Short mmCIF file of C-alpha atoms in Angstrom, two decimals:
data_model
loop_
_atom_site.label_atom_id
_atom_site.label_comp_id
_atom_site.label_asym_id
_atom_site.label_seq_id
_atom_site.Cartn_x
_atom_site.Cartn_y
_atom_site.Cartn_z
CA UNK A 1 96.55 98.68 88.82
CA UNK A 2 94.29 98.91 91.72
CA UNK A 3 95.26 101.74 94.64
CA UNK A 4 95.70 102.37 98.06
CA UNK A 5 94.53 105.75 98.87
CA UNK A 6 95.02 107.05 102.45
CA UNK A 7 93.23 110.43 103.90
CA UNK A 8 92.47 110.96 107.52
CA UNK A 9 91.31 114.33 109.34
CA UNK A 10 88.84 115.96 107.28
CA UNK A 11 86.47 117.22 110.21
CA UNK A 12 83.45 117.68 108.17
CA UNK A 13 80.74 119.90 109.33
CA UNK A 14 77.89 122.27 108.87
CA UNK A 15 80.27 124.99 109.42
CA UNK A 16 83.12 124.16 106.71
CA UNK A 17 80.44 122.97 103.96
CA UNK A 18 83.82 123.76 101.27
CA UNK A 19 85.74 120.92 102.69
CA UNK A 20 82.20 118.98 102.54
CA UNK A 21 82.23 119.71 98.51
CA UNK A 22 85.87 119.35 98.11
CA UNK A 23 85.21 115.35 100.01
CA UNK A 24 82.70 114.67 97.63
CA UNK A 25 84.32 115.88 94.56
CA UNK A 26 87.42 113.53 95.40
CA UNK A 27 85.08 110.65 96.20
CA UNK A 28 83.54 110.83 92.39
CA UNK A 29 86.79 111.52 90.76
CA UNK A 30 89.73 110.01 92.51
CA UNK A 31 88.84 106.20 93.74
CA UNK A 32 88.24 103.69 90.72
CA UNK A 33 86.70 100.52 91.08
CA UNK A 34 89.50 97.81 92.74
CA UNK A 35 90.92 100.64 94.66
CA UNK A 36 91.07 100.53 98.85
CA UNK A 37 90.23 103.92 100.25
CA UNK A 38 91.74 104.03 104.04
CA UNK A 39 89.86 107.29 106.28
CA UNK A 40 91.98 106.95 109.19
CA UNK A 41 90.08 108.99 111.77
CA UNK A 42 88.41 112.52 111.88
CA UNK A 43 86.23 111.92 108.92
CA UNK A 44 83.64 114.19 111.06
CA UNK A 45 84.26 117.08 113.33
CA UNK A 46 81.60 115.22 115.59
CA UNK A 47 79.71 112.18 114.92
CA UNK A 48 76.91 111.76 117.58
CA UNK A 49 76.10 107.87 116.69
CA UNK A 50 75.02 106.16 113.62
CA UNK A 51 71.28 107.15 114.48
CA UNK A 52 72.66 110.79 113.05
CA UNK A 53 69.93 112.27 111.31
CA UNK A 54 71.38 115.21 110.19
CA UNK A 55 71.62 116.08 105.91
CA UNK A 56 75.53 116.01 106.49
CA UNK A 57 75.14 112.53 108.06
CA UNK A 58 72.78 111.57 105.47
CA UNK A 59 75.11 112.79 102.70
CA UNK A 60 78.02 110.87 103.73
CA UNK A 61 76.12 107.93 104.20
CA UNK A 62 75.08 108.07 100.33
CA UNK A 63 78.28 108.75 99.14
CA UNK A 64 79.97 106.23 100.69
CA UNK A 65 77.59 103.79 99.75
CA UNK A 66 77.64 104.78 96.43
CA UNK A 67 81.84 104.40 96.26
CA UNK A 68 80.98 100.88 97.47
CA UNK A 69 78.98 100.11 95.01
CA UNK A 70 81.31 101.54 92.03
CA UNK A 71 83.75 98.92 93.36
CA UNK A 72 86.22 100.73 95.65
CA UNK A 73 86.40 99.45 99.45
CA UNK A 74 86.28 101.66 102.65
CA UNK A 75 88.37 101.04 104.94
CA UNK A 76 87.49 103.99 108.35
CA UNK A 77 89.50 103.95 111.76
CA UNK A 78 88.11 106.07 114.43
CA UNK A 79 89.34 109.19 115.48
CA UNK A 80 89.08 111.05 118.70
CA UNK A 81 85.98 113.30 117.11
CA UNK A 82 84.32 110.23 115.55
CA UNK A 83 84.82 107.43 118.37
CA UNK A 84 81.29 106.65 118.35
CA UNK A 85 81.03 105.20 115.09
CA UNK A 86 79.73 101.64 114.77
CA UNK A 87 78.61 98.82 112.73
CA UNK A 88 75.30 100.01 111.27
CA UNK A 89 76.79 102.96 109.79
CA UNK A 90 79.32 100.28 108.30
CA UNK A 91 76.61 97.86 107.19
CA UNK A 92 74.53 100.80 105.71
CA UNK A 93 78.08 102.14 103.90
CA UNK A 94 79.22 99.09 103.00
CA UNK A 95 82.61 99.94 104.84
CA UNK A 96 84.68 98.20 106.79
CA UNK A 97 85.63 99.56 110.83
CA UNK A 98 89.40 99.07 111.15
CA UNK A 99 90.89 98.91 114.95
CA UNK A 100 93.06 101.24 116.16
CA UNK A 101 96.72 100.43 115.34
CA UNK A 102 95.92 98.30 111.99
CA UNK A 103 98.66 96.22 110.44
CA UNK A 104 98.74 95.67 106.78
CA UNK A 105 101.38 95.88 103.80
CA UNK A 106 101.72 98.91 101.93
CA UNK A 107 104.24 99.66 99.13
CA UNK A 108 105.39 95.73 99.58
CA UNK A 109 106.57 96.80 103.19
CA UNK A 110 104.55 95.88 106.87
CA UNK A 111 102.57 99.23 107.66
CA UNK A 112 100.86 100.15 110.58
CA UNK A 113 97.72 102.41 110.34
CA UNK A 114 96.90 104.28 113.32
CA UNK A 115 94.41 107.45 113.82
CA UNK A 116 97.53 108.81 116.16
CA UNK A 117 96.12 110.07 119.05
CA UNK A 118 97.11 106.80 120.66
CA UNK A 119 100.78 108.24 120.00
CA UNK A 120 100.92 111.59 121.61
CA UNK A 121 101.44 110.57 125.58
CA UNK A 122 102.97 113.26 125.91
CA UNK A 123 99.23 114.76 126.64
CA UNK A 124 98.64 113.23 129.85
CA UNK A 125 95.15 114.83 130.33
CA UNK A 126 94.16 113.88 126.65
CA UNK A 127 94.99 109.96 127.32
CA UNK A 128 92.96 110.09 130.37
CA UNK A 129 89.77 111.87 128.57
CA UNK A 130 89.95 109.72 125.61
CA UNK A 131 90.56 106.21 128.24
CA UNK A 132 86.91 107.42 129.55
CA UNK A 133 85.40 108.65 125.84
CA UNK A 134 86.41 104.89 125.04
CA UNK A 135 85.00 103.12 127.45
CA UNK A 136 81.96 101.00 126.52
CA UNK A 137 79.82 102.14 129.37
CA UNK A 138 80.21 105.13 128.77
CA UNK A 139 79.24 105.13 125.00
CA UNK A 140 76.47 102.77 126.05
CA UNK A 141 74.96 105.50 128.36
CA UNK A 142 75.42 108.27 125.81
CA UNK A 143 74.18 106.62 122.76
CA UNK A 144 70.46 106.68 125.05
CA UNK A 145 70.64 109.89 125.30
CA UNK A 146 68.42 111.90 122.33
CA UNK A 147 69.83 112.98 119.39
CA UNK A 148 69.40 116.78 120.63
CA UNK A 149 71.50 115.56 124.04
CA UNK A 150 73.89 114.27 121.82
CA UNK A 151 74.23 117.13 120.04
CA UNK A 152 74.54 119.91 123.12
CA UNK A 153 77.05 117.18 124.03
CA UNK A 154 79.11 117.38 121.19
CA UNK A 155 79.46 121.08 120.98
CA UNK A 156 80.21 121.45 124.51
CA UNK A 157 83.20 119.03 123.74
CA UNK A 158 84.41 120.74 120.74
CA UNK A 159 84.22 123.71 122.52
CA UNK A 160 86.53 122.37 125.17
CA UNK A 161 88.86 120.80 122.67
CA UNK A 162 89.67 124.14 121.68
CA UNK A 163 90.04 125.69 124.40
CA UNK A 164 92.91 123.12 125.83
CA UNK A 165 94.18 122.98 122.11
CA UNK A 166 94.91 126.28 122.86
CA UNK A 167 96.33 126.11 126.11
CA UNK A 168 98.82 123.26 125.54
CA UNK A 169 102.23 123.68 124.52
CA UNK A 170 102.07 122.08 120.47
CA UNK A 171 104.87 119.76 121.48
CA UNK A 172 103.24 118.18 124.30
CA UNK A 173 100.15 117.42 121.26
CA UNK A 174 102.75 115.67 118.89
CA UNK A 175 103.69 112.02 119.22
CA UNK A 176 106.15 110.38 121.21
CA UNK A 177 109.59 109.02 119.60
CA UNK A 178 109.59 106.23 121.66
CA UNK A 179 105.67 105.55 122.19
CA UNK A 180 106.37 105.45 118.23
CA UNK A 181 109.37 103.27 118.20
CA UNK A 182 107.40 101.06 120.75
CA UNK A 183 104.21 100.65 118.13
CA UNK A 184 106.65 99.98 115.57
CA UNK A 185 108.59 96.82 117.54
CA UNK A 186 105.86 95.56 119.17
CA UNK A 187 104.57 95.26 115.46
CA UNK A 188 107.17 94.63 113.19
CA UNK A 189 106.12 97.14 111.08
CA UNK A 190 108.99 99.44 109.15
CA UNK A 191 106.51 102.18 107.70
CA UNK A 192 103.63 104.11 109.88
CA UNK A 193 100.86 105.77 108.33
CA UNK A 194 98.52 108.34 110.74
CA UNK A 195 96.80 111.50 111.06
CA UNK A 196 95.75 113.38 114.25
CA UNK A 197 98.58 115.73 114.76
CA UNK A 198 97.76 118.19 111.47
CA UNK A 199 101.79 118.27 111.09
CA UNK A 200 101.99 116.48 107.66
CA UNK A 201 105.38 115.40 107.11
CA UNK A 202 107.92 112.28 106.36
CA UNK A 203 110.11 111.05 109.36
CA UNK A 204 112.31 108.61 109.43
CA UNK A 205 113.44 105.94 112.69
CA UNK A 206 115.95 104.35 113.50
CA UNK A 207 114.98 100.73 114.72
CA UNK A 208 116.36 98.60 117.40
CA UNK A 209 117.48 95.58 114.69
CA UNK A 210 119.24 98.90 112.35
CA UNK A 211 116.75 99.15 109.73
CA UNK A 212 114.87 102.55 109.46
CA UNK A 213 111.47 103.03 109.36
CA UNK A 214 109.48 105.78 107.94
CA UNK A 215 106.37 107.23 108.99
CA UNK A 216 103.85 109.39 107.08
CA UNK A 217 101.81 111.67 108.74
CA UNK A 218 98.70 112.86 106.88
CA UNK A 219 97.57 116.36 106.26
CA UNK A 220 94.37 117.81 107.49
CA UNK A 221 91.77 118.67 105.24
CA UNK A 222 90.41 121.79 104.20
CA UNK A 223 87.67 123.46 101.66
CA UNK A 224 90.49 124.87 98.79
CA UNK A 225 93.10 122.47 99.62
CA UNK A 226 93.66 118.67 100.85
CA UNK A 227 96.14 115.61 100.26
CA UNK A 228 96.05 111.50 100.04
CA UNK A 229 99.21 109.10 100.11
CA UNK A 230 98.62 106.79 97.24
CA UNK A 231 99.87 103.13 97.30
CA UNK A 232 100.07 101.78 93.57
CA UNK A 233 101.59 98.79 95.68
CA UNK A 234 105.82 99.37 94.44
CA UNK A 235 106.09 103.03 95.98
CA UNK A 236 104.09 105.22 98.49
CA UNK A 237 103.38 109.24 97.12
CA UNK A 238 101.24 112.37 97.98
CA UNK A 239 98.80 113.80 95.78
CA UNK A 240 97.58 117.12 96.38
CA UNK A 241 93.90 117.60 96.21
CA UNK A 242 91.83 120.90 95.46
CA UNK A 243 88.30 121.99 93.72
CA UNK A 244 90.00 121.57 90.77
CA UNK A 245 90.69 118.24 90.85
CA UNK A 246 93.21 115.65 92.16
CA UNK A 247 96.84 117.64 90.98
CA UNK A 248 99.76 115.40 89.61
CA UNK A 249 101.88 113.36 92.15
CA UNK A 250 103.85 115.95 94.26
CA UNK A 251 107.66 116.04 94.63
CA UNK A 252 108.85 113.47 97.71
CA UNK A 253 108.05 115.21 101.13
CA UNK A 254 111.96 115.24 102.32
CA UNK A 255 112.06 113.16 105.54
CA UNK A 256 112.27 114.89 108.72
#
């Protein structure tokens, strides 16, 4: 029975080349051909435009091609380290750019995907940086600017990130209940799948019409140890992920 496999937040770099080995390793053993495989945001720590040159760029360029090719679709949404993403690294992947919430059906239920920044406004100062990092003009004007610029430019911003990562209060950085309960009505979804936060859990909602929805939030990946929510399309479970291999479905994440 074909899959659904969810992942988001894997910030791949030069500087964590295990989590690198640990992507590629699940992209050869884990999807089979008829499965969907859902990135939802963050699949690089900083992606400077599909012009990216760089071996890392390169690699993740063959491999996804390559999963397209064995039969599994890519499904990527941006995330708030990958926004400039665009449709030649789609048509040269094979992948398919998903907008930012997504409705679908997972597990037989109406699912939105989101990356989940869009969800923590709380952070006032984040929403207003990422309302300008959005804006066409100014990825127009930034995408002329040499790979090199680019590159100066995306360090500077990581370096930044962390710094206010580390100034801000972690609840201010989590997602709203009702900026969540608002995506969810506005939608008619009952489950929501995202990453962003790095706070992997299962919540549960309590919608205006009584019914409850859940929402899954993914877990950041790292080089000995990562996770997927897998959709065998009757129920909706985590599988832990290491250098070993893909481990055995997990015991249910108790809802929060």
């Amino acid at each position: 029975m074909p899959e659904k496999i969810f992942i988001s937040d894997l910030h791949l770099s030069d500087t964590r080349p295990d989590t690198t080995a640990l992507f590629g390793q699940f992209l050869e053993q884990r999807p089979q051909a008829g499965d969907q495989l859902y990135i939802l945001g963050d699949l690089f720590d900083a992606w400077i435009g599909d012009d990216d040159d760089a071996p890392l760029a390169e690699q993740v360029r063959t491999w996804l091609k390559a999963l397209n090719q064995r039969g599994v679709q890519v499904f990527i949404q941006r995330g708030n380290r990958d926004f400039l993403m665009g449709k030649r690294l789609m048509r040269e992947t094979g992948a398919m750019l998903l907008p930012d919430p997504y409705l679908t059906t997972v597990a037989g239920q109406p699912t939105l995907l989101m990356h989940g920044d869009l969800l923590c406004t709380d952070d006032l100062a984040y929403q207003k940086a990422r309302r300008k990092l959005r804006n066409p003009l100014f990825q127009w004007l930034a995408l002329r600017r040499s790979l090199a610029s680019r590159r100066e430019m995306a360090a500077e911003y990581r370096r930044r990130s962390g710094e206010v990562t580390a100034q801000t209060a972690a609840e201010i950085m989590d997602a709203n209940e009702q900026t969540i309960l608002d995506h969810l009505q506005r939608h008619q979804a009952t489950q929501l799948i995202h990453g962003h936060t790095h706070r992997p859990a299962v919540h549960k909602h309590p919608l205006a019409d009584g019914r409850i929805a859940t929402r899954y939030v993914l877990d950041e990946w790292h080089g000995d140890h990562a996770a997927a929510w897998v959709d065998d399309d009757k129920t909706l479970r985590r599988e832990e992920i290491s250098p070993s291999g893909t481990s055995p479905p997990s015991a249910p994440v108790p809802p929060r």
